[in-house]
Amino acid sequence: MREIKLESPEELENYLEEHKAEPVLALFTGSKDPQTGVSWCDDCERAEPFIKAAFDKLQERTVLICEVGPREAWKNNPDNPYRKHPKTKVKGVPTLVRYENAREMIRLEEARLTNQSILDEVVVS
């Protein structure tokens, strides 16, 4: 598995257009503190071991990591670019989206990312 960190919804949109032939997973998560490596998002931290376990089962797939920004840029901010962009429309973090042919096929949000069997089904299939 290969992880690519993207900086904006526009980068995601461009990647999806350039890689239409392959299924793509995008994980939207709260930004991590560069000093500690810990996210401000408790739900993201809680889901991380489940997500990691699912991603460890991947072979040659790419996962796009999209940090939505620091807490103040996300919480109670309807203008956050990941909330507004038509390819993302993220309502809560963490969110995992599977895209095929540059279109959203499956979306798992927040607590559903701690259900290992559902997560594995979306990631590995």
Backbone atoms as SQL, in Angstrom:
CREATE TABLE atoms (id INTEGER PRIMARY KEY, chain TEXT, resi INTEGER, resn TEXT, atom TEXT, x REAL, y REAL, z REAL);
INSERT INTO atoms VALUES
  (1, 'A', 1, 'MET', 'N', 0.837, -1.175, 0.000),
  (2, 'A', 1, 'MET', 'CA', 0.000, 0.000, 0.000),
  (3, 'A', 1, 'MET', 'C', 0.884, 1.242, 0.000),
  (4, 'A', 2, 'ARG', 'N', 0.422, 2.217, -0.739),
  (5, 'A', 2, 'ARG', 'CA', 1.159, 3.465, -0.845),
  (6, 'A', 2, 'ARG', 'C', 0.259, 4.596, -0.357),
  (7, 'A', 3, 'GLU', 'N', 0.773, 5.438, 0.540),
  (8, 'A', 3, 'GLU', 'CA', 0.014, 6.592, 1.035),
  (9, 'A', 3, 'GLU', 'C', 0.525, 7.855, 0.357),
  (10, 'A', 4, 'ILE', 'N', -0.422, 8.692, -0.052),
  (11, 'A', 4, 'ILE', 'CA', -0.088, 9.998, -0.621),
  (12, 'A', 4, 'ILE', 'C', -0.859, 11.039, 0.163),
  (13, 'A', 5, 'LYS', 'N', -0.151, 12.008, 0.699),
  (14, 'A', 5, 'LYS', 'CA', -0.802, 13.080, 1.450),
  (15, 'A', 5, 'LYS', 'C', -1.137, 14.218, 0.487),
  (16, 'A', 6, 'LEU', 'N', -2.405, 14.584, 0.469),
  (17, 'A', 6, 'LEU', 'CA', -2.851, 15.685, -0.386),
  (18, 'A', 6, 'LEU', 'C', -3.162, 16.900, 0.467),
  (19, 'A', 7, 'GLU', 'N', -3.016, 18.068, -0.127),
  (20, 'A', 7, 'GLU', 'CA', -3.161, 19.305, 0.623),
  (21, 'A', 7, 'GLU', 'C', -4.476, 20.036, 0.395),
  (22, 'A', 8, 'SER', 'N', -5.275, 19.593, -0.583),
  (23, 'A', 8, 'SER', 'CA', -6.506, 20.327, -0.874),
  (24, 'A', 8, 'SER', 'C', -7.494, 19.430, -1.618),
  (25, 'A', 9, 'PRO', 'N', -8.766, 19.802, -1.591),
  (26, 'A', 9, 'PRO', 'CA', -9.761, 19.051, -2.378),
  (27, 'A', 9, 'PRO', 'C', -9.464, 19.091, -3.872),
  (28, 'A', 10, 'GLU', 'N', -8.875, 20.170, -4.337),
  (29, 'A', 10, 'GLU', 'CA', -8.535, 20.277, -5.759),
  (30, 'A', 10, 'GLU', 'C', -7.467, 19.250, -6.144),
  (31, 'A', 11, 'GLU', 'N', -6.488, 19.030, -5.246),
  (32, 'A', 11, 'GLU', 'CA', -5.483, 17.999, -5.509),
  (33, 'A', 11, 'GLU', 'C', -6.138, 16.622, -5.589),
  (34, 'A', 12, 'LEU', 'N', -7.106, 16.379, -4.710),
  (35, 'A', 12, 'LEU', 'CA', -7.843, 15.118, -4.745),
  (36, 'A', 12, 'LEU', 'C', -8.572, 14.964, -6.074),
  (37, 'A', 13, 'GLU', 'N', -9.280, 15.983, -6.474),
  (38, 'A', 13, 'GLU', 'CA', -10.028, 15.936, -7.726),
  (39, 'A', 13, 'GLU', 'C', -9.094, 15.649, -8.904),
  (40, 'A', 14, 'ASN', 'N', -7.949, 16.308, -8.948),
  (41, 'A', 14, 'ASN', 'CA', -6.978, 16.080, -10.020),
  (42, 'A', 14, 'ASN', 'C', -6.455, 14.644, -10.004),
  (43, 'A', 15, 'TYR', 'N', -6.147, 14.137, -8.811),
  (44, 'A', 15, 'TYR', 'CA', -5.651, 12.763, -8.698),
  (45, 'A', 15, 'TYR', 'C', -6.702, 11.775, -9.209),
  (46, 'A', 16, 'LEU', 'N', -7.940, 11.971, -8.801),
  (47, 'A', 16, 'LEU', 'CA', -9.013, 11.068, -9.228),
  (48, 'A', 16, 'LEU', 'C', -9.177, 11.076, -10.747),
  (49, 'A', 17, 'GLU', 'N', -9.089, 12.240, -11.356),
  (50, 'A', 17, 'GLU', 'CA', -9.214, 12.329, -12.816),
  (51, 'A', 17, 'GLU', 'C', -8.056, 11.636, -13.515),
  (52, 'A', 18, 'GLU', 'N', -6.858, 11.760, -12.951),
  (53, 'A', 18, 'GLU', 'CA', -5.670, 11.162, -13.567),
  (54, 'A', 18, 'GLU', 'C', -5.591, 9.653, -13.349),
  (55, 'A', 19, 'HIS', 'N', -6.323, 9.130, -12.363),
  (56, 'A', 19, 'HIS', 'CA', -6.241, 7.703, -12.024),
  (57, 'A', 19, 'HIS', 'C', -7.617, 7.040, -12.077),
  (58, 'A', 20, 'LYS', 'N', -8.380, 7.382, -13.086),
  (59, 'A', 20, 'LYS', 'CA', -9.742, 6.848, -13.227),
  (60, 'A', 20, 'LYS', 'C', -9.777, 5.335, -13.332),
  (61, 'A', 21, 'ALA', 'N', -8.738, 4.745, -13.873),
  (62, 'A', 21, 'ALA', 'CA', -8.741, 3.304, -14.140),
  (63, 'A', 21, 'ALA', 'C', -8.608, 2.457, -12.870),
  (64, 'A', 22, 'GLU', 'N', -8.260, 3.077, -11.754),
  (65, 'A', 22, 'GLU', 'CA', -8.054, 2.298, -10.528),
  (66, 'A', 22, 'GLU', 'C', -8.968, 2.775, -9.410),
  (67, 'A', 23, 'PRO', 'N', -9.399, 1.847, -8.537),
  (68, 'A', 23, 'PRO', 'CA', -10.159, 2.291, -7.368),
  (69, 'A', 23, 'PRO', 'C', -9.237, 3.073, -6.440),
  (70, 'A', 24, 'VAL', 'N', -9.761, 4.106, -5.824),
  (71, 'A', 24, 'VAL', 'CA', -8.963, 4.968, -4.958),
  (72, 'A', 24, 'VAL', 'C', -9.676, 5.117, -3.623),
  (73, 'A', 25, 'LEU', 'N', -8.908, 5.009, -2.543),
  (74, 'A', 25, 'LEU', 'CA', -9.424, 5.262, -1.208),
  (75, 'A', 25, 'LEU', 'C', -8.898, 6.608, -0.724),
  (76, 'A', 26, 'ALA', 'N', -9.774, 7.406, -0.135),
  (77, 'A', 26, 'ALA', 'CA', -9.363, 8.697, 0.431),
  (78, 'A', 26, 'ALA', 'C', -9.814, 8.736, 1.883),
  (79, 'A', 27, 'LEU', 'N', -8.861, 9.008, 2.769),
  (80, 'A', 27, 'LEU', 'CA', -9.145, 9.135, 4.191),
  (81, 'A', 27, 'LEU', 'C', -9.073, 10.608, 4.565),
  (82, 'A', 28, 'PHE', 'N', -10.184, 11.124, 5.089),
  (83, 'A', 28, 'PHE', 'CA', -10.264, 12.505, 5.555),
  (84, 'A', 28, 'PHE', 'C', -10.165, 12.469, 7.070),
  (85, 'A', 29, 'THR', 'N', -9.213, 13.190, 7.605),
  (86, 'A', 29, 'THR', 'CA', -8.919, 13.099, 9.027),
  (87, 'A', 29, 'THR', 'C', -8.480, 14.446, 9.583),
  (88, 'A', 30, 'GLY', 'N', -8.572, 14.579, 10.891),
  (89, 'A', 30, 'GLY', 'CA', -8.078, 15.796, 11.536),
  (90, 'A', 30, 'GLY', 'C', -6.566, 15.845, 11.439),
  (91, 'A', 31, 'SER', 'N', -6.027, 17.031, 11.258),
  (92, 'A', 31, 'SER', 'CA', -4.578, 17.180, 11.155),
  (93, 'A', 31, 'SER', 'C', -3.890, 16.731, 12.439),
  (94, 'A', 32, 'LYS', 'N', -2.673, 16.216, 12.258),
  (95, 'A', 32, 'LYS', 'CA', -1.878, 15.763, 13.404),
  (96, 'A', 32, 'LYS', 'C', -0.894, 16.842, 13.814),
  (97, 'A', 33, 'ASP', 'N', -0.657, 16.896, 15.096),
  (98, 'A', 33, 'ASP', 'CA', 0.350, 17.811, 15.632),
  (99, 'A', 33, 'ASP', 'C', 1.721, 17.322, 15.170),
  (100, 'A', 34, 'PRO', 'N', 2.512, 18.179, 14.509),
  (101, 'A', 34, 'PRO', 'CA', 3.808, 17.724, 14.000),
  (102, 'A', 34, 'PRO', 'C', 4.778, 17.308, 15.112),
  (103, 'A', 35, 'GLN', 'N', 4.597, 17.854, 16.303),
  (104, 'A', 35, 'GLN', 'CA', 5.485, 17.514, 17.430),
  (105, 'A', 35, 'GLN', 'C', 5.157, 16.138, 18.015),
  (106, 'A', 36, 'THR', 'N', 3.855, 15.863, 18.181),
  (107, 'A', 36, 'THR', 'CA', 3.441, 14.649, 18.882),
  (108, 'A', 36, 'THR', 'C', 2.946, 13.549, 17.953),
  (109, 'A', 37, 'GLY', 'N', 2.526, 13.913, 16.735),
  (110, 'A', 37, 'GLY', 'CA', 1.951, 12.934, 15.813),
  (111, 'A', 37, 'GLY', 'C', 0.532, 12.539, 16.185),
  (112, 'A', 38, 'VAL', 'N', -0.105, 13.298, 17.084),
  (113, 'A', 38, 'VAL', 'CA', -1.455, 12.998, 17.557),
  (114, 'A', 38, 'VAL', 'C', -2.418, 14.012, 16.948),
  (115, 'A', 39, 'SER', 'N', -3.563, 13.517, 16.500),
  (116, 'A', 39, 'SER', 'CA', -4.586, 14.383, 15.925),
  (117, 'A', 39, 'SER', 'C', -5.395, 15.048, 17.027),
  (118, 'A', 40, 'TRP', 'N', -5.896, 16.237, 16.749),
  (119, 'A', 40, 'TRP', 'CA', -6.815, 16.918, 17.667),
  (120, 'A', 40, 'TRP', 'C', -8.159, 16.197, 17.712),
  (121, 'A', 41, 'CYS', 'N', -8.413, 15.357, 16.731),
  (122, 'A', 41, 'CYS', 'CA', -9.697, 14.668, 16.576),
  (123, 'A', 41, 'CYS', 'C', -9.684, 13.341, 17.339),
  (124, 'A', 42, 'ASP', 'N', -10.419, 13.292, 18.445),
  (125, 'A', 42, 'ASP', 'CA', -10.476, 12.067, 19.249),
  (126, 'A', 42, 'ASP', 'C', -11.038, 10.886, 18.460),
  (127, 'A', 43, 'ASP', 'N', -12.069, 11.131, 17.646),
  (128, 'A', 43, 'ASP', 'CA', -12.648, 10.049, 16.832),
  (129, 'A', 43, 'ASP', 'C', -11.620, 9.495, 15.847),
  (130, 'A', 44, 'CYS', 'N', -10.790, 10.382, 15.307),
  (131, 'A', 44, 'CYS', 'CA', -9.748, 9.940, 14.367),
  (132, 'A', 44, 'CYS', 'C', -8.729, 9.063, 15.084),
  (133, 'A', 45, 'GLU', 'N', -8.343, 9.467, 16.268),
  (134, 'A', 45, 'GLU', 'CA', -7.384, 8.687, 17.050),
  (135, 'A', 45, 'GLU', 'C', -7.978, 7.325, 17.421),
  (136, 'A', 46, 'ARG', 'N', -9.248, 7.311, 17.790),
  (137, 'A', 46, 'ARG', 'CA', -9.927, 6.067, 18.167),
  (138, 'A', 46, 'ARG', 'C', -10.021, 5.113, 16.967),
  (139, 'A', 47, 'ALA', 'N', -10.263, 5.643, 15.790),
  (140, 'A', 47, 'ALA', 'CA', -10.425, 4.814, 14.587),
  (141, 'A', 47, 'ALA', 'C', -9.097, 4.385, 13.973),
  (142, 'A', 48, 'GLU', 'N', -8.024, 5.069, 14.290),
  (143, 'A', 48, 'GLU', 'CA', -6.740, 4.822, 13.625),
  (144, 'A', 48, 'GLU', 'C', -6.283, 3.362, 13.659),
  (145, 'A', 49, 'PRO', 'N', -6.348, 2.641, 14.791),
  (146, 'A', 49, 'PRO', 'CA', -5.892, 1.245, 14.752),
  (147, 'A', 49, 'PRO', 'C', -6.737, 0.356, 13.832),
  (148, 'A', 50, 'PHE', 'N', -8.029, 0.630, 13.740),
  (149, 'A', 50, 'PHE', 'CA', -8.905, -0.147, 12.855),
  (150, 'A', 50, 'PHE', 'C', -8.568, 0.155, 11.389),
  (151, 'A', 51, 'ILE', 'N', -8.363, 1.429, 11.103),
  (152, 'A', 51, 'ILE', 'CA', -8.013, 1.842, 9.740),
  (153, 'A', 51, 'ILE', 'C', -6.675, 1.248, 9.343),
  (154, 'A', 52, 'LYS', 'N', -5.700, 1.337, 10.243),
  (155, 'A', 52, 'LYS', 'CA', -4.370, 0.787, 9.962),
  (156, 'A', 52, 'LYS', 'C', -4.452, -0.715, 9.694),
  (157, 'A', 53, 'ALA', 'N', -5.230, -1.433, 10.496),
  (158, 'A', 53, 'ALA', 'CA', -5.373, -2.884, 10.300),
  (159, 'A', 53, 'ALA', 'C', -5.973, -3.192, 8.928),
  (160, 'A', 54, 'ALA', 'N', -6.952, -2.407, 8.511),
  (161, 'A', 54, 'ALA', 'CA', -7.549, -2.610, 7.184),
  (162, 'A', 54, 'ALA', 'C', -6.551, -2.265, 6.090),
  (163, 'A', 55, 'PHE', 'N', -5.848, -1.147, 6.234),
  (164, 'A', 55, 'PHE', 'CA', -4.875, -0.736, 5.220),
  (165, 'A', 55, 'PHE', 'C', -3.725, -1.735, 5.108),
  (166, 'A', 56, 'ASP', 'N', -3.371, -2.390, 6.222),
  (167, 'A', 56, 'ASP', 'CA', -2.281, -3.378, 6.185),
  (168, 'A', 56, 'ASP', 'C', -2.620, -4.566, 5.285),
  (169, 'A', 57, 'LYS', 'N', -3.901, -4.772, 5.001),
  (170, 'A', 57, 'LYS', 'CA', -4.323, -5.880, 4.140),
  (171, 'A', 57, 'LYS', 'C', -4.255, -5.524, 2.658),
  (172, 'A', 58, 'LEU', 'N', -4.016, -4.273, 2.372),
  (173, 'A', 58, 'LEU', 'CA', -3.929, -3.829, 0.983),
  (174, 'A', 58, 'LEU', 'C', -2.589, -4.230, 0.391),
  (175, 'A', 59, 'GLN', 'N', -2.587, -4.463, -0.895),
  (176, 'A', 59, 'GLN', 'CA', -1.343, -4.814, -1.549),
  (177, 'A', 59, 'GLN', 'C', -0.853, -3.638, -2.384),
  (178, 'A', 60, 'GLU', 'N', -1.402, -3.486, -3.556),
  (179, 'A', 60, 'GLU', 'CA', -0.880, -2.474, -4.480),
  (180, 'A', 60, 'GLU', 'C', -1.837, -1.317, -4.666),
  (181, 'A', 61, 'ARG', 'N', -2.581, -0.971, -3.657),
  (182, 'A', 61, 'ARG', 'CA', -3.535, 0.119, -3.783),
  (183, 'A', 61, 'ARG', 'C', -2.956, 1.382, -3.152),
  (184, 'A', 62, 'THR', 'N', -3.401, 2.520, -3.650),
  (185, 'A', 62, 'THR', 'CA', -2.994, 3.809, -3.108),
  (186, 'A', 62, 'THR', 'C', -4.082, 4.346, -2.206),
  (187, 'A', 63, 'VAL', 'N', -3.666, 4.910, -1.089),
  (188, 'A', 63, 'VAL', 'CA', -4.579, 5.572, -0.165),
  (189, 'A', 63, 'VAL', 'C', -4.189, 7.041, -0.107),
  (190, 'A', 64, 'LEU', 'N', -5.175, 7.896, -0.327),
  (191, 'A', 64, 'LEU', 'CA', -4.949, 9.335, -0.260),
  (192, 'A', 64, 'LEU', 'C', -5.302, 9.822, 1.139),
  (193, 'A', 65, 'ILE', 'N', -4.392, 10.514, 1.769),
  (194, 'A', 65, 'ILE', 'CA', -4.610, 11.052, 3.110),
  (195, 'A', 65, 'ILE', 'C', -4.879, 12.547, 2.966),
  (196, 'A', 66, 'CYS', 'N', -6.052, 12.963, 3.422),
  (197, 'A', 66, 'CYS', 'CA', -6.475, 14.355, 3.313),
  (198, 'A', 66, 'CYS', 'C', -6.757, 14.897, 4.708),
  (199, 'A', 67, 'GLU', 'N', -5.834, 15.676, 5.240),
  (200, 'A', 67, 'GLU', 'CA', -6.053, 16.289, 6.545),
  (201, 'A', 67, 'GLU', 'C', -6.897, 17.543, 6.353),
  (202, 'A', 68, 'VAL', 'N', -7.978, 17.631, 7.121),
  (203, 'A', 68, 'VAL', 'CA', -8.941, 18.732, 6.951),
  (204, 'A', 68, 'VAL', 'C', -8.482, 20.029, 7.597),
  (205, 'A', 69, 'GLY', 'N', -7.376, 19.969, 8.314),
  (206, 'A', 69, 'GLY', 'CA', -6.842, 21.172, 8.950),
  (207, 'A', 69, 'GLY', 'C', -6.861, 21.059, 10.458),
  (208, 'A', 70, 'PRO', 'N', -6.332, 22.097, 11.131),
  (209, 'A', 70, 'PRO', 'CA', -6.371, 22.106, 12.592),
  (210, 'A', 70, 'PRO', 'C', -7.810, 22.262, 13.090),
  (211, 'A', 71, 'ARG', 'N', -8.007, 22.002, 14.353),
  (212, 'A', 71, 'ARG', 'CA', -9.342, 22.018, 14.952),
  (213, 'A', 71, 'ARG', 'C', -10.112, 23.294, 14.627),
  (214, 'A', 72, 'GLU', 'N', -9.473, 24.435, 14.773),
  (215, 'A', 72, 'GLU', 'CA', -10.167, 25.712, 14.549),
  (216, 'A', 72, 'GLU', 'C', -10.564, 25.917, 13.087),
  (217, 'A', 73, 'ALA', 'N', -9.883, 25.250, 12.164),
  (218, 'A', 73, 'ALA', 'CA', -10.235, 25.356, 10.745),
  (219, 'A', 73, 'ALA', 'C', -11.376, 24.410, 10.374),
  (220, 'A', 74, 'TRP', 'N', -11.641, 23.417, 11.238),
  (221, 'A', 74, 'TRP', 'CA', -12.668, 22.424, 10.948),
  (222, 'A', 74, 'TRP', 'C', -13.940, 22.632, 11.763),
  (223, 'A', 75, 'LYS', 'N', -13.786, 22.675, 13.090),
  (224, 'A', 75, 'LYS', 'CA', -14.951, 22.723, 13.978),
  (225, 'A', 75, 'LYS', 'C', -15.787, 23.971, 13.737),
  (226, 'A', 76, 'ASN', 'N', -17.078, 23.757, 13.557),
  (227, 'A', 76, 'ASN', 'CA', -18.037, 24.863, 13.388),
  (228, 'A', 76, 'ASN', 'C', -17.673, 25.819, 12.251),
  (229, 'A', 77, 'ASN', 'N', -16.990, 25.298, 11.244),
  (230, 'A', 77, 'ASN', 'CA', -16.596, 26.126, 10.106),
  (231, 'A', 77, 'ASN', 'C', -17.208, 25.557, 8.825),
  (232, 'A', 78, 'PRO', 'N', -18.374, 26.062, 8.435),
  (233, 'A', 78, 'PRO', 'CA', -19.021, 25.547, 7.223),
  (234, 'A', 78, 'PRO', 'C', -18.248, 25.878, 5.949),
  (235, 'A', 79, 'ASP', 'N', -17.258, 26.758, 6.042),
  (236, 'A', 79, 'ASP', 'CA', -16.486, 27.148, 4.863),
  (237, 'A', 79, 'ASP', 'C', -15.209, 26.331, 4.677),
  (238, 'A', 80, 'ASN', 'N', -14.988, 25.320, 5.519),
  (239, 'A', 80, 'ASN', 'CA', -13.811, 24.480, 5.321),
  (240, 'A', 80, 'ASN', 'C', -13.895, 23.894, 3.910),
  (241, 'A', 81, 'PRO', 'N', -12.811, 23.951, 3.142),
  (242, 'A', 81, 'PRO', 'CA', -12.854, 23.494, 1.747),
  (243, 'A', 81, 'PRO', 'C', -13.291, 22.039, 1.579),
  (244, 'A', 82, 'TYR', 'N', -12.958, 21.180, 2.534),
  (245, 'A', 82, 'TYR', 'CA', -13.366, 19.774, 2.416),
  (246, 'A', 82, 'TYR', 'C', -14.862, 19.598, 2.658),
  (247, 'A', 83, 'ARG', 'N', -15.478, 20.505, 3.376),
  (248, 'A', 83, 'ARG', 'CA', -16.934, 20.464, 3.570),
  (249, 'A', 83, 'ARG', 'C', -17.663, 20.916, 2.306),
  (250, 'A', 84, 'LYS', 'N', -17.099, 21.878, 1.593),
  (251, 'A', 84, 'LYS', 'CA', -17.786, 22.539, 0.484),
  (252, 'A', 84, 'LYS', 'C', -17.536, 21.916, -0.888),
  (253, 'A', 85, 'HIS', 'N', -16.384, 21.313, -1.083),
  (254, 'A', 85, 'HIS', 'CA', -16.014, 20.836, -2.422),
  (255, 'A', 85, 'HIS', 'C', -16.937, 19.699, -2.863),
  (256, 'A', 86, 'PRO', 'N', -17.416, 19.734, -4.115),
  (257, 'A', 86, 'PRO', 'CA', -18.369, 18.715, -4.589),
  (258, 'A', 86, 'PRO', 'C', -17.817, 17.286, -4.609),
  (259, 'A', 87, 'LYS', 'N', -16.508, 17.100, -4.688),
  (260, 'A', 87, 'LYS', 'CA', -15.935, 15.750, -4.692),
  (261, 'A', 87, 'LYS', 'C', -15.732, 15.206, -3.280),
  (262, 'A', 88, 'THR', 'N', -15.829, 16.052, -2.257),
  (263, 'A', 88, 'THR', 'CA', -15.559, 15.590, -0.899),
  (264, 'A', 88, 'THR', 'C', -16.791, 15.672, 0.006),
  (265, 'A', 89, 'LYS', 'N', -17.370, 16.830, 0.169),
  (266, 'A', 89, 'LYS', 'CA', -18.562, 17.042, 1.015),
  (267, 'A', 89, 'LYS', 'C', -18.457, 16.320, 2.360),
  (268, 'A', 90, 'VAL', 'N', -17.324, 16.492, 3.031),
  (269, 'A', 90, 'VAL', 'CA', -17.080, 15.823, 4.301),
  (270, 'A', 90, 'VAL', 'C', -17.896, 16.498, 5.403),
  (271, 'A', 91, 'LYS', 'N', -18.642, 15.682, 6.149),
  (272, 'A', 91, 'LYS', 'CA', -19.474, 16.200, 7.242),
  (273, 'A', 91, 'LYS', 'C', -18.818, 15.996, 8.595),
  (274, 'A', 92, 'GLY', 'N', -18.004, 14.959, 8.712),
  (275, 'A', 92, 'GLY', 'CA', -17.333, 14.653, 9.973),
  (276, 'A', 92, 'GLY', 'C', -16.065, 13.870, 9.700),
  (277, 'A', 93, 'VAL', 'N', -15.161, 13.913, 10.660),
  (278, 'A', 93, 'VAL', 'CA', -13.912, 13.163, 10.529),
  (279, 'A', 93, 'VAL', 'C', -13.806, 12.175, 11.683),
  (280, 'A', 94, 'PRO', 'N', -13.244, 11.016, 11.408),
  (281, 'A', 94, 'PRO', 'CA', -12.693, 10.564, 10.138),
  (282, 'A', 94, 'PRO', 'C', -13.784, 10.121, 9.165),
  (283, 'A', 95, 'THR', 'N', -13.466, 10.224, 7.889),
  (284, 'A', 95, 'THR', 'CA', -14.323, 9.737, 6.815),
  (285, 'A', 95, 'THR', 'C', -13.435, 9.022, 5.802),
  (286, 'A', 96, 'LEU', 'N', -13.882, 7.857, 5.362),
  (287, 'A', 96, 'LEU', 'CA', -13.179, 7.108, 4.331),
  (288, 'A', 96, 'LEU', 'C', -14.107, 6.984, 3.138),
  (289, 'A', 97, 'VAL', 'N', -13.599, 7.354, 1.957),
  (290, 'A', 97, 'VAL', 'CA', -14.396, 7.285, 0.733),
  (291, 'A', 97, 'VAL', 'C', -13.657, 6.430, -0.287),
  (292, 'A', 98, 'ARG', 'N', -14.409, 5.545, -0.905),
  (293, 'A', 98, 'ARG', 'CA', -13.869, 4.756, -2.017),
  (294, 'A', 98, 'ARG', 'C', -14.417, 5.349, -3.305),
  (295, 'A', 99, 'TYR', 'N', -13.506, 5.722, -4.205),
  (296, 'A', 99, 'TYR', 'CA', -13.867, 6.267, -5.508),
  (297, 'A', 99, 'TYR', 'C', -13.531, 5.245, -6.580),
  (298, 'A', 100, 'GLU', 'N', -14.401, 5.140, -7.575),
  (299, 'A', 100, 'GLU', 'CA', -14.139, 4.336, -8.768),
  (300, 'A', 100, 'GLU', 'C', -14.547, 5.170, -9.971),
  (301, 'A', 101, 'ASN', 'N', -13.679, 5.199, -10.979),
  (302, 'A', 101, 'ASN', 'CA', -13.913, 6.044, -12.156),
  (303, 'A', 101, 'ASN', 'C', -14.169, 7.498, -11.750),
  (304, 'A', 102, 'ALA', 'N', -13.434, 7.947, -10.729),
  (305, 'A', 102, 'ALA', 'CA', -13.491, 9.326, -10.210),
  (306, 'A', 102, 'ALA', 'C', -14.834, 9.664, -9.568),
  (307, 'A', 103, 'ARG', 'N', -15.653, 8.632, -9.279),
  (308, 'A', 103, 'ARG', 'CA', -16.955, 8.862, -8.633),
  (309, 'A', 103, 'ARG', 'C', -16.992, 8.164, -7.282),
  (310, 'A', 104, 'GLU', 'N', -17.649, 8.799, -6.335),
  (311, 'A', 104, 'GLU', 'CA', -17.795, 8.195, -5.009),
  (312, 'A', 104, 'GLU', 'C', -18.684, 6.962, -5.095),
  (313, 'A', 105, 'MET', 'N', -18.189, 5.863, -4.511),
  (314, 'A', 105, 'MET', 'CA', -18.949, 4.624, -4.505),
  (315, 'A', 105, 'MET', 'C', -19.438, 4.273, -3.098),
  (316, 'A', 106, 'ILE', 'N', -18.556, 4.427, -2.110),
  (317, 'A', 106, 'ILE', 'CA', -18.875, 4.062, -0.726),
  (318, 'A', 106, 'ILE', 'C', -18.256, 5.108, 0.202),
  (319, 'A', 107, 'ARG', 'N', -18.998, 5.423, 1.274),
  (320, 'A', 107, 'ARG', 'CA', -18.511, 6.372, 2.275),
  (321, 'A', 107, 'ARG', 'C', -18.774, 5.789, 3.666),
  (322, 'A', 108, 'LEU', 'N', -17.714, 5.771, 4.475),
  (323, 'A', 108, 'LEU', 'CA', -17.844, 5.405, 5.889),
  (324, 'A', 108, 'LEU', 'C', -17.436, 6.621, 6.715),
  (325, 'A', 109, 'GLU', 'N', -18.270, 6.950, 7.694),
  (326, 'A', 109, 'GLU', 'CA', -18.002, 8.136, 8.508),
  (327, 'A', 109, 'GLU', 'C', -17.888, 7.783, 9.981),
  (328, 'A', 110, 'GLU', 'N', -17.005, 8.484, 10.637),
  (329, 'A', 110, 'GLU', 'CA', -16.827, 8.495, 12.083),
  (330, 'A', 110, 'GLU', 'C', -16.885, 7.111, 12.714),
  (331, 'A', 111, 'ALA', 'N', -17.895, 6.813, 13.526),
  (332, 'A', 111, 'ALA', 'CA', -17.933, 5.571, 14.309),
  (333, 'A', 111, 'ALA', 'C', -17.926, 4.312, 13.447),
  (334, 'A', 112, 'ARG', 'N', -18.427, 4.382, 12.225),
  (335, 'A', 112, 'ARG', 'CA', -18.421, 3.193, 11.355),
  (336, 'A', 112, 'ARG', 'C', -16.994, 2.751, 11.018),
  (337, 'A', 113, 'LEU', 'N', -16.043, 3.657, 11.203),
  (338, 'A', 113, 'LEU', 'CA', -14.649, 3.311, 10.933),
  (339, 'A', 113, 'LEU', 'C', -14.014, 2.520, 12.077),
  (340, 'A', 114, 'THR', 'N', -14.779, 2.238, 13.131),
  (341, 'A', 114, 'THR', 'CA', -14.282, 1.368, 14.192),
  (342, 'A', 114, 'THR', 'C', -14.930, -0.011, 14.111),
  (343, 'A', 115, 'ASN', 'N', -15.681, -0.265, 13.061),
  (344, 'A', 115, 'ASN', 'CA', -16.258, -1.588, 12.817),
  (345, 'A', 115, 'ASN', 'C', -15.345, -2.289, 11.812),
  (346, 'A', 116, 'GLN', 'N', -14.484, -3.169, 12.325),
  (347, 'A', 116, 'GLN', 'CA', -13.438, -3.761, 11.489),
  (348, 'A', 116, 'GLN', 'C', -14.001, -4.535, 10.303),
  (349, 'A', 117, 'SER', 'N', -15.084, -5.268, 10.476),
  (350, 'A', 117, 'SER', 'CA', -15.598, -6.080, 9.354),
  (351, 'A', 117, 'SER', 'C', -16.133, -5.197, 8.227),
  (352, 'A', 118, 'ILE', 'N', -16.850, -4.129, 8.563),
  (353, 'A', 118, 'ILE', 'CA', -17.335, -3.199, 7.529),
  (354, 'A', 118, 'ILE', 'C', -16.159, -2.504, 6.857),
  (355, 'A', 119, 'LEU', 'N', -15.229, -2.055, 7.655),
  (356, 'A', 119, 'LEU', 'CA', -14.048, -1.355, 7.129),
  (357, 'A', 119, 'LEU', 'C', -13.257, -2.263, 6.189),
  (358, 'A', 120, 'ASP', 'N', -13.025, -3.496, 6.597),
  (359, 'A', 120, 'ASP', 'CA', -12.292, -4.437, 5.746),
  (360, 'A', 120, 'ASP', 'C', -13.000, -4.672, 4.424),
  (361, 'A', 121, 'GLU', 'N', -14.310, -4.784, 4.480),
  (362, 'A', 121, 'GLU', 'CA', -15.082, -5.025, 3.261),
  (363, 'A', 121, 'GLU', 'C', -14.921, -3.882, 2.269),
  (364, 'A', 122, 'VAL', 'N', -14.957, -2.661, 2.747),
  (365, 'A', 122, 'VAL', 'CA', -14.832, -1.488, 1.881),
  (366, 'A', 122, 'VAL', 'C', -13.411, -1.352, 1.352),
  (367, 'A', 123, 'VAL', 'N', -12.440, -1.580, 2.210),
  (368, 'A', 123, 'VAL', 'CA', -11.039, -1.346, 1.843),
  (369, 'A', 123, 'VAL', 'C', -10.499, -2.442, 0.943),
  (370, 'A', 124, 'VAL', 'N', -10.751, -3.681, 1.282),
  (371, 'A', 124, 'VAL', 'CA', -10.103, -4.791, 0.590),
  (372, 'A', 124, 'VAL', 'C', -10.832, -5.201, -0.687),
  (373, 'A', 125, 'SER', 'N', -12.130, -4.979, -0.766),
  (374, 'A', 125, 'SER', 'CA', -12.873, -5.434, -1.949),
  (375, 'A', 125, 'SER', 'C', -12.506, -4.673, -3.199);
